[in-house]
XYZ file of C-alpha atoms in Angstrom:
375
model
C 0.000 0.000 0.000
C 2.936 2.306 1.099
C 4.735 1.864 -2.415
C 1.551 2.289 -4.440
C 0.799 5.290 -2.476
C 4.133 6.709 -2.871
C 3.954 5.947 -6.857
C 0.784 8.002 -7.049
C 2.193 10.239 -5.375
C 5.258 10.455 -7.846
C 3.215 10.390 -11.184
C 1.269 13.124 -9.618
C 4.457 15.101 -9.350
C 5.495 14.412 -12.739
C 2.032 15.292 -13.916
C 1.554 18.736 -12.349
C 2.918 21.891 -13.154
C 5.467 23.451 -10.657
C 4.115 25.167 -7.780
C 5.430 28.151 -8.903
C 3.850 28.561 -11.884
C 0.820 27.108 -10.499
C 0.389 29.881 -8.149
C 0.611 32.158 -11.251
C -2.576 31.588 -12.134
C -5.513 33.646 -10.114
C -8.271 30.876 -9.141
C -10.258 33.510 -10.359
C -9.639 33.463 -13.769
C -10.657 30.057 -13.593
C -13.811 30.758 -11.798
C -14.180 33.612 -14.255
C -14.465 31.044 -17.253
C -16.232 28.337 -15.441
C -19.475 30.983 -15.365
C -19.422 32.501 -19.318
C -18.780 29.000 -20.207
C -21.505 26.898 -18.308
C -23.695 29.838 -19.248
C -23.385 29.340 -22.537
C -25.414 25.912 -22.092
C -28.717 27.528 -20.890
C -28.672 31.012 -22.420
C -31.228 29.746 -25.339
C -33.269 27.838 -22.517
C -35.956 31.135 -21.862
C -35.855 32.005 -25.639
C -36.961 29.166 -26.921
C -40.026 30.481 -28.461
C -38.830 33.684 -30.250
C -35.808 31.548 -31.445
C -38.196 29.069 -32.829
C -40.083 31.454 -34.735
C -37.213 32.873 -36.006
C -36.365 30.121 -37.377
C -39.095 28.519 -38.811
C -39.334 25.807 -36.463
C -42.603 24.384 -35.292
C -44.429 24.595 -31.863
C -43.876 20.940 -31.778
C -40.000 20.848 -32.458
C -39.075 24.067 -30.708
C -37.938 22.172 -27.682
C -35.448 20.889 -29.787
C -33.566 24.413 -29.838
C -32.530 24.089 -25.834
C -32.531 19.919 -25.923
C -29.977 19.455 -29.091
C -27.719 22.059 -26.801
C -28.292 19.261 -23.684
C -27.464 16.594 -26.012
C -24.168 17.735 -27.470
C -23.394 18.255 -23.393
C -23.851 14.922 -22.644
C -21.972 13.671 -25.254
C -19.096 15.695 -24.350
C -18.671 14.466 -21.096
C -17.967 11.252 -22.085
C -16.040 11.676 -25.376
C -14.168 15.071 -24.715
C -13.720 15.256 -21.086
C -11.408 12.038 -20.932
C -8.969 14.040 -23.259
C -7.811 15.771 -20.486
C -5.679 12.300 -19.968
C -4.000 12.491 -23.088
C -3.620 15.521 -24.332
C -1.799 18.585 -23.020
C -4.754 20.781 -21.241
C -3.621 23.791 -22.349
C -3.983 23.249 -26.034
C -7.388 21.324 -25.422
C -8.793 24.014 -23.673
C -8.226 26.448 -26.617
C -9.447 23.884 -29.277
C -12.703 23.288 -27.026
C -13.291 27.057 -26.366
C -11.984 27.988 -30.322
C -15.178 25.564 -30.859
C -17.790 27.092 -28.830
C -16.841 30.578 -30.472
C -17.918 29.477 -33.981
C -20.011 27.573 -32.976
C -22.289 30.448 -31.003
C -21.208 32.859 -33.962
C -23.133 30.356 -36.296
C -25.908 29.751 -33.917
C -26.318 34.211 -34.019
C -26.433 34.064 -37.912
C -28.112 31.244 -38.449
C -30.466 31.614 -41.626
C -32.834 28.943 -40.860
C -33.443 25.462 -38.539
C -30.977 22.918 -39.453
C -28.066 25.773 -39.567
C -29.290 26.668 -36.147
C -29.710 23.055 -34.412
C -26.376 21.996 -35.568
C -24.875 24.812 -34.227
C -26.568 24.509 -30.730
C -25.439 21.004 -30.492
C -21.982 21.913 -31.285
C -22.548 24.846 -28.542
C -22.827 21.802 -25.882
C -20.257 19.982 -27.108
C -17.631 22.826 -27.026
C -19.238 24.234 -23.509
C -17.435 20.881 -22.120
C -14.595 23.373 -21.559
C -16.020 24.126 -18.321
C -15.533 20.448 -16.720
C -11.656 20.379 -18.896
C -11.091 23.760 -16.300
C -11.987 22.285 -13.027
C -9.829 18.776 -14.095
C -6.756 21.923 -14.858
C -7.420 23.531 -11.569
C -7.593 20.214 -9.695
C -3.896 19.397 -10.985
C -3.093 22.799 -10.508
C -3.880 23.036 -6.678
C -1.659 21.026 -4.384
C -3.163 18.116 -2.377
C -4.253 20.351 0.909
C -5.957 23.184 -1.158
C -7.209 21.328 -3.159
C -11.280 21.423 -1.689
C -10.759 25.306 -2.046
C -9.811 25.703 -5.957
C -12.733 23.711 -6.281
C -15.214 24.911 -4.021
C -13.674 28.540 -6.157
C -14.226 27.051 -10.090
C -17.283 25.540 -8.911
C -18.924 29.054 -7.433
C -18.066 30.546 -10.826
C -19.723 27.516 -12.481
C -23.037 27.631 -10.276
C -23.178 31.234 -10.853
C -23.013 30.862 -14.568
C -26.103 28.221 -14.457
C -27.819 30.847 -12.125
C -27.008 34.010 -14.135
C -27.290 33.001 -17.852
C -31.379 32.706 -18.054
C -32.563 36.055 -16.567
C -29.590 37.573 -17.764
C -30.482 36.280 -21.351
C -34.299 36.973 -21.165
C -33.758 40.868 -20.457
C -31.162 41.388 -23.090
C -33.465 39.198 -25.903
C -36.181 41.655 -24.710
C -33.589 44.709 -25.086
C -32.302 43.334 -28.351
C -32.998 39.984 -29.423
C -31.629 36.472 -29.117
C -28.902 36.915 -31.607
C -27.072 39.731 -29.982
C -27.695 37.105 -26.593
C -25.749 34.990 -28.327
C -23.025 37.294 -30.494
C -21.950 38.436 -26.908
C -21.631 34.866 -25.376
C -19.332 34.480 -28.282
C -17.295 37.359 -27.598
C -17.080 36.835 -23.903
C -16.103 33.320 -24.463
C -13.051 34.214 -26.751
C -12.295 36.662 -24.721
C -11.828 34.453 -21.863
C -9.809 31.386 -24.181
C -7.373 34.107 -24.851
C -6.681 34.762 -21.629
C -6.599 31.703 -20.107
C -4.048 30.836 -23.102
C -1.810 33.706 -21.879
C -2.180 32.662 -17.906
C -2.706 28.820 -17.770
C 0.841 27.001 -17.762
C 1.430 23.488 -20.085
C -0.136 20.396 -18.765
C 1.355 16.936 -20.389
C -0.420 14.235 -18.725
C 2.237 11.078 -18.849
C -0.200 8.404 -20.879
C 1.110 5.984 -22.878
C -2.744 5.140 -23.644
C -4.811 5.525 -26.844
C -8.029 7.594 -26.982
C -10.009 4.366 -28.025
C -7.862 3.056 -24.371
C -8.996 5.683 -22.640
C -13.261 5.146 -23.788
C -12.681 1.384 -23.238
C -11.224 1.144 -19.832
C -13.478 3.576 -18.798
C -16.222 1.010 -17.001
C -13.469 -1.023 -15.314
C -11.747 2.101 -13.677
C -15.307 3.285 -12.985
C -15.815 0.189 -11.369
C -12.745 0.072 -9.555
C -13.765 3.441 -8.025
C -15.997 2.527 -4.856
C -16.107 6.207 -3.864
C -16.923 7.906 -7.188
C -19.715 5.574 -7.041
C -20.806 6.125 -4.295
C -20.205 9.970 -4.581
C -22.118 9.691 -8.427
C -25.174 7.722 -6.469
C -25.969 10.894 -3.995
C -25.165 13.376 -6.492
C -27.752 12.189 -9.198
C -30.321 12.310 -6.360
C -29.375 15.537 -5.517
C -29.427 17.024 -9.162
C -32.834 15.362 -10.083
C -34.015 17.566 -7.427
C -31.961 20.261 -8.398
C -33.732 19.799 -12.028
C -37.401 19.372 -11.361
C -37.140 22.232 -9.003
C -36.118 24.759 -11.720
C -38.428 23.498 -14.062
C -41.533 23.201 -11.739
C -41.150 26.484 -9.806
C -41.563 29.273 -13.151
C -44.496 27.361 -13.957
C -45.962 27.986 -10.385
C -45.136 31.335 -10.191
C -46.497 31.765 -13.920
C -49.914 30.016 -13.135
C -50.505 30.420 -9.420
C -49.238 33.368 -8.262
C -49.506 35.379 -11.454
C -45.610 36.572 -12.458
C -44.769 37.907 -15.065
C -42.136 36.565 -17.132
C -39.571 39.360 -16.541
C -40.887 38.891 -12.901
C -39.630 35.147 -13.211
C -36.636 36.412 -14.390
C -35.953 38.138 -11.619
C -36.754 35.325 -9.140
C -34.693 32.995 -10.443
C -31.959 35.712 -9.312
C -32.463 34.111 -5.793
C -30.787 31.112 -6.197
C -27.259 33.276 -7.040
C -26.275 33.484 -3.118
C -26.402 29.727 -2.958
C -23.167 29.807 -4.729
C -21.146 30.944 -1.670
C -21.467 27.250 -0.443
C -18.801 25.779 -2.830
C -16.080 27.719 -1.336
C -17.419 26.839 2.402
C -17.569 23.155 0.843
C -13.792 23.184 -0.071
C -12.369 24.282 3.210
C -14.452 21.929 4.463
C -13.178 18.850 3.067
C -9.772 20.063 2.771
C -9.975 20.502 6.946
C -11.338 16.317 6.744
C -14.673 17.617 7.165
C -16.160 16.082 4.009
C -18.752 13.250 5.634
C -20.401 15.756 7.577
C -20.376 18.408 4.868
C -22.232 15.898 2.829
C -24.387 14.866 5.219
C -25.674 18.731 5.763
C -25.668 19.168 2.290
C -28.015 16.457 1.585
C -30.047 17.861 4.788
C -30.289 21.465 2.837
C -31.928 19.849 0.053
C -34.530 17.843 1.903
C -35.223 21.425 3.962
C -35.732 23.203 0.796
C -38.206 20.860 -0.763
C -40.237 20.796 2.537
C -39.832 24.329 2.255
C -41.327 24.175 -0.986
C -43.935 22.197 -0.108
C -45.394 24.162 2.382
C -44.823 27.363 0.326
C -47.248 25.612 -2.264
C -50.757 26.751 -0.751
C -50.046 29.771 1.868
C -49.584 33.204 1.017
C -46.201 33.422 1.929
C -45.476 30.901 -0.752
C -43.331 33.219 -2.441
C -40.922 33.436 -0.068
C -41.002 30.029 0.931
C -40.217 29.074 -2.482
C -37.317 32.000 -2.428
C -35.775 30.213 0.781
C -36.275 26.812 -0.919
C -34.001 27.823 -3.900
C -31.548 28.567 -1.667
C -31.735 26.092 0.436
C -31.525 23.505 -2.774
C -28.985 25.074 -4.314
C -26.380 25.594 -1.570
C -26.821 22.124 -0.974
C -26.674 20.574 -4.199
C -23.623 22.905 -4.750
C -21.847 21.635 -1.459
C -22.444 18.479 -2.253
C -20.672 18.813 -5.847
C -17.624 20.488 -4.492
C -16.862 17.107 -2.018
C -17.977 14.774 -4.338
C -15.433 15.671 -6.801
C -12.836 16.522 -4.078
C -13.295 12.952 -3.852
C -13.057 12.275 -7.977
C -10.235 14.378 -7.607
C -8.611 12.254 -5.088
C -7.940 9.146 -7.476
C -5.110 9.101 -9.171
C -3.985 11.983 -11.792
C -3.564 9.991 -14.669
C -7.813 8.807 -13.881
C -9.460 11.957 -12.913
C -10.363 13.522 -16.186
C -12.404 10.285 -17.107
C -13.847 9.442 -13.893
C -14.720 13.347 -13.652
C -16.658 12.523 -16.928
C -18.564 9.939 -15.985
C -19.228 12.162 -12.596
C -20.395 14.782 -14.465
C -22.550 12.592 -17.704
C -24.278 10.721 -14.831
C -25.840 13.550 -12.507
C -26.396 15.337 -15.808
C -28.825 12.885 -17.037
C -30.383 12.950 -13.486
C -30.886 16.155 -14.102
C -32.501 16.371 -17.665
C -34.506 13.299 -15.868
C -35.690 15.524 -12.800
C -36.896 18.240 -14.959
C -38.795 15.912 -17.582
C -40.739 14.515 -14.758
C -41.691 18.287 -13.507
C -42.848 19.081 -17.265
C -45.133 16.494 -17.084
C -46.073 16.606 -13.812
């Protein structure tokens, strides 16, 4: 046990840049790019209707504007993500982010449907660049910081998710959904430059092949009690997470009469529940990471019974206002020691097991808020 843990050990060494140049790079930079980049996945989300008229798409098939986007995600996760074994991070990073840029740019001129579909799906694959960043910072951080550069990337993450719809629906109702999206281009190669000038090389020492790397991928998974255990909790929590967000506009729409704008501007109050992922990281980097979870999973459950009894009163509102909180600092707590945990295997491992991580509670998501539409 004592020489494998000193080999890991070693090969993390070799596979992480210096300390010094590490510490080069602000964490929030990182977190910086975590948020334009995950909000690039849900900016189209609120437009969906003026996009699809745009367009020429159908009532029918205008859900396919926000789900192709979702799709190309998904698929990401599990064939781009585990590049971040193989190839240096640096220039992956620029390649994935180069991709989103066109790819939004072609989604903002897009003549008609098929033009515009492709281009959202290619908009999910490239927004992958978010999960690439938190592997980087993960390799970047030493062992007993690691919890905070995490808990940092994934605040700037969260905050992106949070941000992007309202943010969207006022400037489509300034301007319109093009300009939405001609900005998210800009910002995003705005950020791949700079993250080109600031991040240092990262040469992970492989010998494998990428068709390796996709087939070894159930046997490490399965050889990973604590991702699995960690990927378990985590799609509970996110299914919540999901069917929350999707239920709660359509209350506010129908029973308590909001406006959209005025939906827009409650989503606004899940934003503070961000400040858990850096509260998370000390945590488990201090050994606190069972009990962390445990409370984590404890702020969910609150929230929904929050929720709950927020349904039928007339201070529902706010009920509902501390239930978003209370669901989203928890289901961001919980992601910051879960993949403290990913992050724990070994460095050659974590991009793919982060992958699988992030593909699984993903689908629990898209899951949780299917189930709200219908219900």
């Amino acid at each position: 046990m004592e020489k494998a843990a000193l080999s890991s050990s070693m090969a993390e060494r070799r596979d992480t840049p210096s300390r010094e140049r590490a510490g080069a790079v602000p964490t929030l930079l990182l977190a910086l790019a975590c948020a334009i980049i995950a909000a690039n996945i849900y900016y189209l989300q609120p437009l969906v209707a003026a996009v699809a008229q745009s367009v020429g798409l159908s009532d029918s098939a205008a859900g396919l504007v926000a789900s192709m986007t979702q799709i190309g995600y998904g698929m990401g996760l599990v064939l781009i993500v585990p590049l971040a074994d193989l190839v240096e991070n640096r220039r992956l990073v620029a390649m994935v982010l180069a991709l989103s840029v066109v790819a939004l740019a072609s989604a903002a001129l897009a003549p008609q449907a098929s033009v515009l579909l492709l281009a959202t799906f290619v908009i999910g694959l490239g927004s992958v660049g978010v999960q690439l960043i938190v592997v980087y910072a993960a390799h970047l951080a030493s062992e007993l910081e690691r919890g905070r550069v995490i808990g940092a990337v994934t605040s700037g993450l969260m905050f992106g998710i949070m941000v992007s719809r309202p943010v969207a629906s006022a400037l489509a109702e300034l301007t319109s959904w093009r300009v939405v999206l001609g900005v998210a281009a800009f910002l995003t190669a705005a950020i791949a430059l700079g993250l080109q000038s600031a991040l240092p090389k990262r040469q992970p020492r492989s010998c494998e092949t990428y068709r390796g790397l996709l087939a070894g991928l159930p046997k490490l998974y399965r050889e990973s009690p604590i991702v699995q255990w960690r990927t378990v909790i985590h799609c509970n929590l996110f299914f919540g997470f999901g069917l929350f967000w999707t239920a709660v506009p359509l209350v506010l729409l129908d029973r308590f009469q909001f406006s959209q704008s005025g939906i827009a501007v409650y989503a606004l109050t899940g934003i503070a529940s961000v400040l858990a992922a850096p509260v998370a990281g000390r945590l488990a980097d201090r050994g606190h990471a069972s009990i962390g979870s445990a409370a984590s999973i404890a702020l969910v459950g609150t929230g929904f019974a929050a929720a709950i009894l927020g349904m039928p009163g007339q201070g529902g509102v706010w009920l509902l206002a501390v239930a978003s909180l209370l669901i989203g600092a928890g289901v961001t707590g919980h992601a910051v020691f879960g993949q403290r945990d990913v992050f724990s295997m070994p460095a050659s491992n974590r991009a793919r097991l982060n992958g699988v991580f992030m593909a699984a509670y993903f689908a629990a998501g898209a899951i949780g808020s299917a189930i709200a539409s219908l219900a």
